[in-house]
Structure formats: structure tokens, C-alpha cells
Amino acid sequence: MPSVDDPASVRYARMRWNTPLSAEHADLLLQRLDIPAGGSVLDLGCGWGELLLRAVTGSGATIGVGVDTDQSALARGRRAALDRGAAQVSFVRQAAATWRRPADRVLCLGSAHALGGTAAGLATLAELVEPGGRLLFGDGFWERTPSPEAVKIFGADVLSLPDLVELVRATGWRVLHLSTADQREWDDFESTWRAGRQEWLLAHPDDPRAEGVRDELDTRLREYVTVYRGLLGLGYFVLGR
Ligand SMILES: C[S@@+](CC[C@H](N)C(=O)[O-])C[C@H]1O[C@@H](n2cnc3c(N)ncnc32)[C@H](O)[C@@H]1O
């Protein structure tokens, strides 16, 4: 865990990755992605690139590139690559929408917004997967008709799962695999999102920043259990074309 004196630096410290996904579910997705030894893997909006690192080191891919705009996430990814001797994985600070170099396998999990949204992202990603390649795409969807409060938080562009599947097909992709995050993956995601700063709060109750951190964590937990728990879904697609 980074410096426990700074609540900002521990924000993501307890998260394996920044998406509701168990390690077992991730293994299944990477298996379905079928990454060829000697191939290349690109992760757009990679965060700290934990899934990218597992994808590359577990497959014998020889090139892995993670692209994100968050400096501290990229620094965490570079440290992890160094620790694991994964010199074939590099991290680039760049807006995902400006990336042009294709790869054999592309990951884009929870980051379609960085490509202009779901529809624009699916179209852009088609240009970035080499012919015969595959895309692992993770995106939110409504499990049922959303409340106005939920739309206010997540925006009007979130689709139902059937509509998301139709959009994927209409953009020219074939669905090789589809699975969704279950309730425990969501609960763990939300809990680990809060945990870094929750632990900081318990250790620093009188810090001048404590009130602001407490408010943010309480608001998020309240919104989760009252507005979007069981309503917002996350779909994982392995796609080919
Ligand atoms: C929900 S997180 C997902 C991170 C990662 N894919 C994962 O599963 O752990 C979304 C990521 O998109 C990144 N992001 C936001 N805008 C971006 C942009 N314009 N270009 C590249 N990355 C961006 C954020 O910094 C963040 O790391």
C-alpha cells in the first residue's frame, strides 16, 4: 500500500483492478480471449494494468501496451511490471481516442467513455484489432428499467443488456463470449473502492481532511445500496469480426 498519510494516494490501494471482476472470472475471460504466444496485447483505459499484466505474462505474448491518462495509475502499473519481470509490458500516458497502433488482442474494460461512449468505442476498437484478432470489452448496462436517480448518476447512454448486444452486433462484431458481473463481484468492487480511504479514516479520524473523505465514502455507499445495487450491471464480451 502506498503512503498511508495521504487519502488520495490510497484511493485504489485495495482494488485488484477497477472493475467488478473476480480473479476466477478474469481467468475465464483471458482463456476465451485465446491470446497467441508471440502476439501483442493493447489495453485502452488500462488503469494500473493488472489484467493486461496477467494477459501478457500468462500467454507468452511478447508485447503488452497499456494506455491511460492517470499518471499515478500508470506508475503503479510500471512498478508491477518491474516487480514481475514483465519488461514486455509498457505503459503510455495518452488519451485512448488518439491511439492508432493495432494489436492482436485488445482490452477495453469500463473505459468506453474514453473513446466517446459505447457505440463510438466499439467502432474505434474495430480499427485497433488486427484481422482475426479479438477484443475483450467490458461495459455497463441496466439490469432493469433505471430510476431517474440512477440515470442522473450514470447518464442517459447506458443500455439494457439486449440493446447492448444488438449494438455490438450492429457494429460488426461477433459475440464469442458473454458473461456478467455477479452480485458478489459488485459488492467486492464497491467495498474495495472504499476500503483504501476507509482504512485511512480509521487511522486518521482527526485529520482536517477526514470529514470530506467520510462524506464521499458515505455518499457512495448510500447511493450504492439505495440507487444502483442490482440495477447497474457490467457485461464482459469477447468479440471477434
Ligand atoms: C473504470 S476505470 C477502468 C480501468 C481498467 N480498465 C480496469 O479495469 O482496471 C476507467 C479508466 O479510464 C481511464 N481514462 C479516462 N479517460 C481516459 C482517456 N481519455 N484516455 C485514456 N484513459 C482514460 C481512467 O483513468 C481509468 O483508469
Coordinates of N, CA, C and O in Angstrom, one line a residue, residues 3-178:
S3 N 1.8 5.4 0.5 CA 1.8 6.3 1.8 C 0.4 6.3 2.4 O -0.5 6.8 1.8
V4 N 0.4 5.9 3.6 CA -0.9 5.8 4.3 C -1.3 7.2 4.9 O -2.3 7.4 5.5
D5 N -0.4 8.2 4.7 CA -0.6 9.5 5.2 C -1.5 10.4 4.3 O -2.0 11.4 4.7
D6 N -1.7 9.9 3.1 CA -2.4 10.7 2.1 C -3.6 10.0 1.6 O -3.5 8.9 1.0
P7 N -4.8 10.5 1.9 CA -6.0 9.7 1.5 C -6.1 9.6 0.0 O -6.7 8.6 -0.5
A8 N -5.6 10.6 -0.8 CA -5.7 10.4 -2.3 C -4.9 9.3 -2.8 O -5.3 8.5 -3.7
S9 N -3.7 9.1 -2.2 CA -2.8 8.1 -2.7 C -3.3 6.6 -2.4 O -2.8 5.7 -3.0
V10 N -4.2 6.5 -1.4 CA -4.7 5.1 -1.1 C -6.0 4.8 -1.7 O -6.6 3.8 -1.4
R11 N -6.5 5.7 -2.6 CA -7.9 5.6 -3.1 C -8.1 4.2 -3.8 O -9.1 3.6 -3.5
Y12 N -7.2 3.7 -4.6 CA -7.4 2.5 -5.3 C -6.5 1.3 -4.7 O -6.4 0.2 -5.3
A13 N -5.9 1.6 -3.5 CA -4.9 0.7 -3.0 C -5.4 -0.7 -2.7 O -4.7 -1.7 -2.9
R14 N -6.7 -0.9 -2.4 CA -7.2 -2.2 -2.1 C -7.9 -2.9 -3.3 O -8.5 -4.0 -3.1
M15 N -7.8 -2.3 -4.4 CA -8.5 -2.8 -5.6 C -7.5 -3.7 -6.4 O -6.4 -3.2 -6.7
R16 N -7.9 -4.8 -6.9 CA -7.1 -5.7 -7.8 C -7.1 -5.0 -9.1 O -6.1 -4.9 -9.8
W17 N -8.3 -4.6 -9.6 CA -8.4 -3.8 -10.8 C -9.7 -3.0 -10.6 O -10.4 -3.1 -9.6
N18 N -10.0 -2.1 -11.5 CA -11.0 -1.1 -11.3 C -12.3 -1.5 -12.0 O -12.8 -0.7 -12.8
T19 N -12.8 -2.7 -11.8 CA -14.0 -3.2 -12.4 C -14.5 -4.3 -11.6 O -13.7 -5.0 -10.9
P20 N -15.8 -4.6 -11.5 CA -16.3 -5.7 -10.7 C -16.0 -7.0 -11.4 O -16.8 -7.4 -12.3
L21 N -15.0 -7.7 -11.0 CA -14.5 -8.9 -11.6 C -13.7 -9.7 -10.7 O -12.6 -9.2 -10.1
S22 N -14.1 -11.0 -10.4 CA -13.3 -11.8 -9.6 C -12.1 -12.4 -10.3 O -12.1 -12.3 -11.6
A23 N -11.1 -12.9 -9.6 CA -9.9 -13.4 -10.3 C -10.3 -14.6 -11.1 O -9.8 -14.8 -12.3
E24 N -11.3 -15.4 -10.7 CA -11.7 -16.6 -11.4 C -12.4 -16.2 -12.7 O -12.2 -16.8 -13.8
H25 N -13.2 -15.2 -12.6 CA -13.9 -14.7 -13.8 C -12.9 -14.1 -14.8 O -13.0 -14.3 -16.0
A26 N -11.9 -13.4 -14.3 CA -10.9 -12.9 -15.2 C -10.1 -14.0 -15.9 O -9.9 -13.9 -17.1
D27 N -9.8 -15.1 -15.2 CA -9.1 -16.2 -15.8 C -10.0 -16.7 -17.0 O -9.5 -17.1 -18.0
L28 N -11.3 -16.8 -16.8 CA -12.2 -17.3 -17.8 C -12.2 -16.4 -19.0 O -12.0 -16.9 -20.2
L29 N -12.2 -15.1 -18.8 CA -12.2 -14.2 -19.9 C -10.9 -14.3 -20.7 O -10.9 -14.2 -21.9
L30 N -9.8 -14.4 -20.0 CA -8.5 -14.4 -20.7 C -8.4 -15.7 -21.5 O -7.8 -15.8 -22.5
Q31 N -9.0 -16.8 -20.9 CA -9.0 -18.1 -21.6 C -9.7 -17.9 -22.9 O -9.3 -18.3 -24.0
R32 N -10.9 -17.3 -22.9 CA -11.8 -17.1 -24.0 C -11.1 -16.1 -25.0 O -11.4 -16.1 -26.2
L33 N -10.3 -15.3 -24.5 CA -9.6 -14.3 -25.4 C -8.6 -15.0 -26.3 O -8.2 -14.5 -27.4
D34 N -8.0 -16.1 -25.8 CA -7.2 -17.0 -26.5 C -6.0 -16.2 -27.1 O -5.8 -16.2 -28.4
I35 N -5.2 -15.7 -26.3 CA -4.1 -14.8 -26.7 C -2.9 -15.7 -27.3 O -2.5 -16.6 -26.6
P36 N -2.5 -15.4 -28.5 CA -1.5 -16.3 -29.1 C -0.1 -15.9 -28.5 O 0.2 -14.8 -28.3
A37 N 0.7 -17.0 -28.2 CA 2.1 -16.8 -27.9 C 2.8 -15.9 -29.0 O 2.5 -16.2 -30.1
G38 N 3.6 -15.0 -28.6 CA 4.2 -14.1 -29.5 C 3.4 -13.0 -30.1 O 3.8 -12.2 -30.9
G39 N 2.1 -12.9 -29.6 CA 1.2 -11.9 -30.0 C 1.3 -10.6 -29.2 O 2.2 -10.4 -28.3
S40 N 0.5 -9.6 -29.6 CA 0.5 -8.3 -28.9 C -0.8 -8.1 -28.3 O -1.9 -8.5 -28.8
V41 N -0.8 -7.4 -27.1 CA -2.0 -7.0 -26.4 C -2.0 -5.6 -26.1 O -1.0 -5.0 -25.6
L42 N -3.1 -4.9 -26.4 CA -3.3 -3.5 -26.1 C -4.4 -3.3 -25.1 O -5.5 -4.0 -25.3
D43 N -4.2 -2.5 -24.1 CA -5.3 -2.2 -23.1 C -5.6 -0.7 -23.1 O -4.7 0.1 -22.7
L44 N -6.7 -0.3 -23.6 CA -7.1 1.1 -23.7 C -7.9 1.5 -22.4 O -8.9 0.9 -22.1
G45 N -7.4 2.5 -21.7 CA -8.0 2.9 -20.4 C -7.7 1.8 -19.4 O -8.5 1.3 -18.7
C46 N -6.4 1.5 -19.3 CA -5.9 0.3 -18.6 C -5.9 0.5 -17.1 O -5.7 -0.5 -16.4
G47 N -6.0 1.7 -16.6 CA -5.7 2.0 -15.2 C -4.3 1.6 -14.8 O -3.4 2.0 -15.5
W48 N -4.1 0.7 -13.8 CA -2.8 0.2 -13.5 C -2.5 -1.1 -14.2 O -1.5 -1.7 -13.9
G49 N -3.3 -1.5 -15.1 CA -3.0 -2.6 -16.0 C -2.8 -4.0 -15.4 O -2.1 -4.9 -16.0
E50 N -3.5 -4.3 -14.3 CA -3.3 -5.6 -13.7 C -3.8 -6.7 -14.6 O -3.2 -7.8 -14.8
L51 N -4.9 -6.5 -15.3 CA -5.4 -7.5 -16.2 C -4.5 -7.7 -17.4 O -4.2 -8.8 -17.9
L52 N -4.0 -6.6 -17.9 CA -3.0 -6.6 -19.0 C -1.8 -7.4 -18.6 O -1.3 -8.2 -19.4
L53 N -1.3 -7.2 -17.4 CA -0.1 -7.9 -17.0 C -0.4 -9.4 -16.9 O 0.4 -10.2 -17.4
R54 N -1.6 -9.8 -16.4 CA -1.9 -11.2 -16.4 C -2.1 -11.8 -17.8 O -1.7 -12.9 -18.0
A55 N -2.7 -11.0 -18.6 CA -2.9 -11.4 -20.0 C -1.6 -11.7 -20.7 O -1.5 -12.7 -21.4
V56 N -0.6 -10.8 -20.5 CA 0.6 -11.0 -21.2 C 1.5 -12.1 -20.6 O 2.0 -13.0 -21.3
T57 N 1.7 -12.0 -19.3 CA 2.6 -13.0 -18.7 C 2.0 -14.4 -18.7 O 2.7 -15.4 -18.7
G58 N 0.7 -14.5 -18.7 CA 0.0 -15.8 -18.8 C -0.1 -16.5 -20.1 O -0.5 -17.6 -20.3
S59 N 0.3 -15.7 -21.2 CA 0.1 -16.2 -22.5 C 1.3 -16.4 -23.4 O 1.3 -17.0 -24.4
G60 N 2.4 -15.7 -23.0 CA 3.6 -15.7 -23.8 C 3.5 -14.7 -24.9 O 4.2 -14.7 -25.9
A61 N 2.5 -13.7 -24.8 CA 2.5 -12.6 -25.7 C 3.8 -11.8 -25.5 O 4.4 -11.8 -24.4
T62 N 4.3 -11.2 -26.6 CA 5.6 -10.6 -26.5 C 5.6 -9.1 -26.4 O 6.6 -8.4 -26.1
I63 N 4.4 -8.5 -26.6 CA 4.2 -7.1 -26.5 C 2.9 -6.8 -25.7 O 1.8 -7.3 -26.1
G64 N 3.0 -6.0 -24.7 CA 1.8 -5.5 -24.0 C 1.9 -4.0 -23.8 O 2.9 -3.5 -23.4
V65 N 0.8 -3.3 -24.2 CA 0.9 -1.8 -24.0 C -0.4 -1.4 -23.3 O -1.5 -1.8 -23.7
G66 N -0.3 -0.7 -22.2 CA -1.4 -0.1 -21.5 C -1.4 1.4 -21.8 O -0.4 2.1 -21.7
V67 N -2.6 1.9 -22.0 CA -2.8 3.4 -22.3 C -3.8 3.9 -21.4 O -4.9 3.4 -21.2
D68 N -3.4 5.0 -20.7 CA -4.3 5.7 -19.8 C -3.9 7.1 -19.6 O -2.8 7.4 -20.0
T69 N -4.7 7.9 -19.0 CA -4.3 9.3 -18.7 C -4.0 9.6 -17.3 O -3.5 10.7 -16.9
D70 N -4.2 8.6 -16.4 CA -4.0 8.7 -15.0 C -2.5 8.4 -14.6 O -2.1 7.2 -14.6
Q71 N -1.7 9.4 -14.3 CA -0.3 9.3 -14.0 C 0.0 8.3 -12.9 O 0.9 7.4 -13.0
S72 N -0.8 8.4 -11.8 CA -0.4 7.5 -10.7 C -0.8 6.1 -10.9 O -0.2 5.2 -10.5
A73 N -1.9 5.9 -11.7 CA -2.3 4.5 -12.1 C -1.2 3.9 -13.0 O -0.8 2.8 -12.8
L74 N -0.7 4.7 -13.9 CA 0.3 4.2 -14.8 C 1.6 3.9 -14.0 O 2.3 2.9 -14.3
A75 N 1.9 4.7 -13.0 CA 3.1 4.5 -12.2 C 3.0 3.2 -11.5 O 3.9 2.4 -11.4
R76 N 1.8 2.9 -10.9 CA 1.6 1.6 -10.3 C 1.7 0.4 -11.2 O 2.3 -0.6 -10.9
G77 N 1.2 0.6 -12.4 CA 1.4 -0.5 -13.4 C 2.9 -0.7 -13.8 O 3.3 -1.8 -13.9
R78 N 3.6 0.4 -13.9 CA 5.1 0.2 -14.2 C 5.8 -0.5 -13.1 O 6.6 -1.3 -13.3
R79 N 5.4 -0.1 -11.9 CA 6.1 -0.8 -10.7 C 5.7 -2.3 -10.7 O 6.6 -3.1 -10.5
A80 N 4.5 -2.6 -11.0 CA 4.1 -4.0 -11.0 C 4.8 -4.8 -12.1 O 5.2 -5.9 -11.9
A81 N 4.9 -4.2 -13.3 CA 5.6 -4.8 -14.4 C 7.1 -5.1 -14.0 O 7.6 -6.2 -14.3
L82 N 7.7 -4.1 -13.4 CA 9.1 -4.3 -12.9 C 9.2 -5.4 -11.9 O 10.1 -6.3 -12.0
D83 N 8.3 -5.4 -10.9 CA 8.3 -6.4 -9.8 C 8.2 -7.8 -10.4 O 8.7 -8.8 -9.9
R84 N 7.4 -7.9 -11.5 CA 7.2 -9.3 -12.0 C 8.1 -9.6 -13.2 O 7.9 -10.6 -13.9
G85 N 9.1 -8.7 -13.5 CA 10.0 -9.0 -14.6 C 9.3 -9.0 -15.9 O 9.7 -9.7 -16.9
A86 N 8.2 -8.2 -16.1 CA 7.4 -8.2 -17.3 C 7.9 -7.0 -18.2 O 7.1 -6.0 -18.4
A87 N 9.1 -7.1 -18.6 CA 9.7 -6.0 -19.4 C 9.0 -5.8 -20.7 O 9.1 -4.7 -21.4
Q88 N 8.2 -6.8 -21.2 CA 7.5 -6.7 -22.5 C 6.2 -5.8 -22.3 O 5.5 -5.6 -23.3
V89 N 5.9 -5.4 -21.1 CA 4.7 -4.6 -20.9 C 5.1 -3.2 -20.6 O 5.9 -2.9 -19.7
S90 N 4.5 -2.2 -21.4 CA 4.9 -0.8 -21.2 C 3.6 0.0 -21.0 O 2.5 -0.5 -21.4
F91 N 3.7 1.1 -20.3 CA 2.5 1.9 -20.0 C 2.7 3.3 -20.6 O 3.8 3.9 -20.4
V92 N 1.7 3.8 -21.3 CA 1.8 5.0 -22.1 C 0.8 6.0 -21.6 O -0.4 5.6 -21.5
R93 N 1.2 7.2 -21.3 CA 0.2 8.3 -20.9 C -0.3 8.9 -22.2 O 0.4 9.7 -22.8
Q94 N -1.5 8.6 -22.6 CA -2.1 9.2 -23.8 C -3.6 9.0 -23.8 O -4.1 8.1 -23.2
A95 N -4.3 10.0 -24.4 CA -5.7 9.8 -24.5 C -6.0 8.6 -25.4 O -5.5 8.5 -26.5
A96 N -6.9 7.7 -24.9 CA -7.2 6.5 -25.6 C -7.7 6.8 -27.1 O -7.3 6.0 -28.0
A97 N -8.4 7.8 -27.2 CA -9.1 8.1 -28.5 C -8.0 8.5 -29.6 O -8.3 8.4 -30.8
T98 N -6.8 8.8 -29.2 CA -5.8 9.2 -30.1 C -4.8 8.0 -30.4 O -3.9 8.2 -31.2
W99 N -5.1 6.8 -29.8 CA -4.2 5.7 -30.1 C -4.5 5.1 -31.5 O -5.6 4.9 -31.8
R100 N -3.4 4.7 -32.3 CA -3.7 4.3 -33.6 C -3.0 2.9 -33.9 O -3.4 2.3 -34.9
R101 N -2.1 2.4 -33.0 CA -1.4 1.2 -33.4 C -2.2 -0.1 -33.0 O -2.5 -0.3 -31.8
P102 N -2.6 -0.9 -33.9 CA -3.5 -2.1 -33.6 C -2.7 -3.2 -32.9 O -1.4 -3.2 -32.9
A103 N -3.4 -4.2 -32.4 CA -2.8 -5.3 -31.7 C -3.6 -6.5 -32.0 O -4.8 -6.5 -32.4
D104 N -3.0 -7.7 -31.6 CA -3.7 -9.0 -31.9 C -4.9 -9.1 -30.9 O -5.9 -9.7 -31.3
R105 N -4.7 -8.7 -29.7 CA -5.8 -8.7 -28.7 C -5.9 -7.3 -28.1 O -4.9 -6.7 -27.7
V106 N -7.1 -6.9 -27.9 CA -7.4 -5.5 -27.3 C -8.3 -5.7 -26.1 O -9.3 -6.4 -26.2
L107 N -7.9 -5.0 -25.0 CA -8.8 -5.0 -23.8 C -9.3 -3.6 -23.7 O -8.6 -2.6 -23.9
C108 N -10.6 -3.5 -23.3 CA -11.2 -2.1 -23.0 C -12.3 -2.4 -22.0 O -13.4 -2.8 -22.4
L109 N -12.0 -2.2 -20.7 CA -12.9 -2.6 -19.7 C -13.3 -1.4 -18.9 O -12.4 -0.7 -18.2
G110 N -14.5 -1.0 -18.9 CA -15.0 0.1 -18.2 C -14.5 1.4 -18.7 O -14.5 2.4 -18.0
S111 N -14.0 1.5 -19.9 CA -13.3 2.6 -20.4 C -13.8 3.1 -21.7 O -13.2 3.9 -22.4
A112 N -15.0 2.7 -22.1 CA -15.6 3.1 -23.4 C -15.8 4.6 -23.4 O -15.7 5.2 -24.5
H113 N -16.0 5.2 -22.3 CA -16.2 6.7 -22.2 C -15.0 7.4 -22.7 O -15.1 8.5 -23.3
A114 N -13.8 6.8 -22.6 CA -12.5 7.4 -23.1 C -12.5 7.4 -24.6 O -11.6 8.0 -25.2
L115 N -13.4 6.6 -25.2 CA -13.4 6.5 -26.7 C -14.7 7.2 -27.2 O -15.1 6.9 -28.4
G116 N -15.4 7.9 -26.4 CA -16.6 8.6 -26.9 C -17.9 7.9 -26.6 O -18.9 8.3 -27.1
G117 N -17.8 6.9 -25.7 CA -19.0 6.1 -25.4 C -19.1 4.8 -26.0 O -18.2 4.4 -26.8
T118 N -20.1 4.0 -25.7 CA -20.2 2.6 -26.1 C -20.1 2.4 -27.7 O -19.3 1.7 -28.2
A119 N -21.0 3.1 -28.4 CA -21.1 3.0 -29.8 C -19.9 3.4 -30.5 O -19.3 2.7 -31.3
A120 N -19.4 4.6 -30.2 CA -18.2 5.1 -30.8 C -17.0 4.2 -30.4 O -16.1 4.0 -31.3
G121 N -17.0 3.8 -29.2 CA -15.9 2.9 -28.7 C -15.8 1.6 -29.5 O -14.7 1.2 -30.0
L122 N -17.0 1.0 -29.7 CA -17.0 -0.3 -30.5 C -16.5 -0.1 -31.9 O -15.9 -1.0 -32.5
A123 N -16.8 1.1 -32.5 CA -16.4 1.3 -33.8 C -14.9 1.6 -33.9 O -14.2 1.1 -34.7
T124 N -14.4 2.4 -32.9 CA -13.0 2.7 -32.9 C -12.2 1.4 -32.7 O -11.1 1.2 -33.3
L125 N -12.6 0.6 -31.8 CA -11.9 -0.6 -31.4 C -11.8 -1.6 -32.6 O -10.8 -2.3 -32.7
A126 N -12.8 -1.5 -33.5 CA -12.7 -2.4 -34.7 C -11.5 -2.0 -35.5 O -10.9 -2.9 -36.2
E127 N -11.0 -0.8 -35.5 CA -9.8 -0.4 -36.2 C -8.6 -0.8 -35.5 O -7.5 -0.7 -36.1
L128 N -8.7 -1.2 -34.3 CA -7.5 -1.4 -33.5 C -7.2 -2.9 -33.2 O -6.2 -3.2 -32.6
V129 N -8.1 -3.7 -33.6 CA -7.9 -5.2 -33.5 C -7.4 -5.7 -34.9 O -8.0 -5.5 -35.9
E130 N -6.2 -6.3 -34.9 CA -5.7 -6.9 -36.1 C -6.7 -7.9 -36.7 O -7.4 -8.5 -36.0
P131 N -6.7 -8.1 -38.1 CA -7.6 -9.1 -38.7 C -7.4 -10.4 -38.0 O -6.3 -10.9 -37.8
G132 N -8.6 -11.1 -37.7 CA -8.5 -12.3 -37.0 C -8.3 -12.2 -35.5 O -8.3 -13.2 -34.8
G133 N -8.2 -11.0 -35.0 CA -7.9 -10.8 -33.6 C -9.2 -10.8 -32.7 O -10.3 -11.1 -33.2
R134 N -9.1 -10.5 -31.5 CA -10.2 -10.5 -30.6 C -10.1 -9.3 -29.6 O -9.1 -8.7 -29.3
L135 N -11.3 -8.9 -29.2 CA -11.5 -7.8 -28.3 C -12.2 -8.3 -27.0 O -13.2 -8.9 -27.1
L136 N -11.6 -7.9 -25.8 CA -12.3 -8.1 -24.6 C -12.9 -6.7 -24.1 O -12.1 -5.8 -23.9
F137 N -14.2 -6.7 -24.2 CA -14.9 -5.4 -24.0 C -15.8 -5.5 -22.7 O -16.6 -6.4 -22.6
G138 N -15.6 -4.6 -21.8 CA -16.5 -4.6 -20.6 C -17.2 -3.3 -20.5 O -16.6 -2.2 -20.6
D139 N -18.5 -3.4 -20.3 CA -19.3 -2.1 -20.3 C -20.6 -2.3 -19.4 O -21.1 -3.4 -19.2
G140 N -21.0 -1.2 -18.9 CA -22.2 -1.2 -18.0 C -23.5 -1.3 -18.8 O -23.6 -1.1 -20.0
F141 N -24.5 -1.8 -18.1 CA -25.8 -1.9 -18.7 C -26.8 -1.9 -17.5 O -26.5 -2.2 -16.4
W142 N -28.1 -1.6 -17.9 CA -29.2 -1.6 -16.9 C -29.7 -3.0 -16.8 O -30.1 -3.6 -17.8
E143 N -29.8 -3.6 -15.6 CA -30.4 -4.9 -15.3 C -31.9 -4.8 -15.6 O -32.6 -5.8 -15.9
R144 N -32.5 -3.6 -15.3 CA -33.9 -3.4 -15.5 C -34.1 -1.9 -15.7 O -33.1 -1.1 -15.7
T145 N -35.3 -1.4 -15.9 CA -35.6 0.0 -16.2 C -35.0 0.8 -15.0 O -35.3 0.6 -13.9
P146 N -34.1 1.8 -15.4 CA -33.4 2.6 -14.3 C -34.3 3.6 -13.7 O -35.2 4.1 -14.4
S147 N -34.1 4.0 -12.5 CA -34.8 5.1 -11.8 C -34.1 6.4 -12.3 O -33.0 6.4 -12.8
P148 N -34.9 7.5 -12.1 CA -34.3 8.8 -12.5 C -33.0 9.1 -11.7 O -32.0 9.7 -12.3
E149 N -32.9 8.6 -10.5 CA -31.7 8.8 -9.7 C -30.5 8.1 -10.3 O -29.4 8.6 -10.4
A150 N -30.7 6.9 -10.8 CA -29.7 6.1 -11.4 C -29.2 6.8 -12.7 O -28.0 6.9 -13.0
V151 N -30.2 7.2 -13.5 CA -29.8 7.9 -14.8 C -29.0 9.2 -14.5 O -28.1 9.5 -15.2
K152 N -29.4 9.8 -13.4 CA -28.6 11.1 -13.0 C -27.2 10.8 -12.7 O -26.3 11.5 -13.1
I153 N -26.9 9.6 -12.1 CA -25.5 9.3 -11.7 C -24.8 8.8 -12.9 O -23.6 9.2 -13.2
F154 N -25.4 7.9 -13.7 CA -24.6 7.2 -14.8 C -24.9 7.7 -16.2 O -24.2 7.2 -17.1
G155 N -25.8 8.6 -16.3 CA -26.1 9.2 -17.6 C -27.1 8.4 -18.4 O -27.5 7.3 -18.1
A156 N -27.5 9.1 -19.5 CA -28.7 8.5 -20.3 C -28.2 7.6 -21.4 O -29.0 7.0 -22.1
D157 N -26.9 7.3 -21.5 CA -26.4 6.5 -22.6 C -26.3 5.0 -22.3 O -26.0 4.2 -23.1
V158 N -26.5 4.6 -21.0 CA -26.4 3.2 -20.6 C -27.6 2.5 -21.2 O -28.7 2.9 -21.1
L159 N -27.3 1.3 -21.8 CA -28.3 0.5 -22.5 C -28.7 -0.7 -21.6 O -28.1 -1.0 -20.6
S160 N -29.8 -1.4 -22.0 CA -30.2 -2.7 -21.4 C -29.2 -3.7 -22.0 O -28.6 -3.4 -23.1
L161 N -29.1 -4.9 -21.4 CA -28.2 -5.9 -22.0 C -28.6 -6.3 -23.4 O -27.8 -6.4 -24.3
P162 N -29.9 -6.5 -23.6 CA -30.3 -6.9 -25.0 C -29.9 -5.8 -26.0 O -29.5 -6.0 -27.1
D163 N -30.1 -4.5 -25.6 CA -29.8 -3.4 -26.5 C -28.3 -3.3 -26.7 O -27.8 -3.0 -27.8
L164 N -27.5 -3.6 -25.7 CA -26.0 -3.6 -25.8 C -25.6 -4.7 -26.7 O -24.7 -4.5 -27.6
V165 N -26.2 -5.9 -26.6 CA -25.8 -7.0 -27.5 C -26.1 -6.6 -29.0 O -25.3 -6.9 -29.9
E166 N -27.3 -6.0 -29.2 CA -27.7 -5.6 -30.5 C -26.7 -4.6 -31.1 O -26.3 -4.6 -32.3
L167 N -26.3 -3.6 -30.2 CA -25.3 -2.6 -30.7 C -24.0 -3.3 -31.0 O -23.4 -2.9 -32.1
V168 N -23.5 -4.2 -30.2 CA -22.3 -4.9 -30.5 C -22.4 -5.6 -31.9 O -21.5 -5.5 -32.7
R169 N -23.5 -6.3 -32.2 CA -23.7 -7.0 -33.4 C -23.8 -6.0 -34.6 O -23.2 -6.2 -35.7
A170 N -24.5 -4.9 -34.3 CA -24.7 -3.9 -35.4 C -23.4 -3.2 -35.8 O -23.2 -2.6 -36.9
T171 N -22.4 -3.2 -34.8 CA -21.1 -2.6 -35.1 C -20.2 -3.6 -35.8 O -19.0 -3.3 -36.0
G172 N -20.7 -4.8 -36.1 CA -20.0 -5.7 -37.0 C -19.2 -6.8 -36.2 O -18.4 -7.6 -36.7
W173 N -19.4 -6.8 -34.8 CA -18.7 -7.8 -34.0 C -19.5 -9.0 -33.9 O -20.8 -9.0 -33.9
R174 N -18.9 -10.2 -33.7 CA -19.5 -11.4 -33.3 C -19.2 -11.7 -31.9 O -18.0 -11.6 -31.4
V175 N -20.2 -12.2 -31.1 CA -20.0 -12.4 -29.7 C -19.5 -13.9 -29.5 O -20.2 -14.8 -29.7
L176 N -18.2 -14.0 -29.1 CA -17.6 -15.3 -28.8 C -17.9 -15.7 -27.4 O -18.0 -16.9 -27.1
H177 N -18.1 -14.7 -26.5 CA -18.3 -15.0 -25.1 C -19.0 -13.8 -24.5 O -18.7 -12.7 -24.8
L178 N -20.0 -14.1 -23.6 CA -20.7 -13.0 -22.8 C -20.9 -13.5 -21.4 O -21.5 -14.6 -21.2

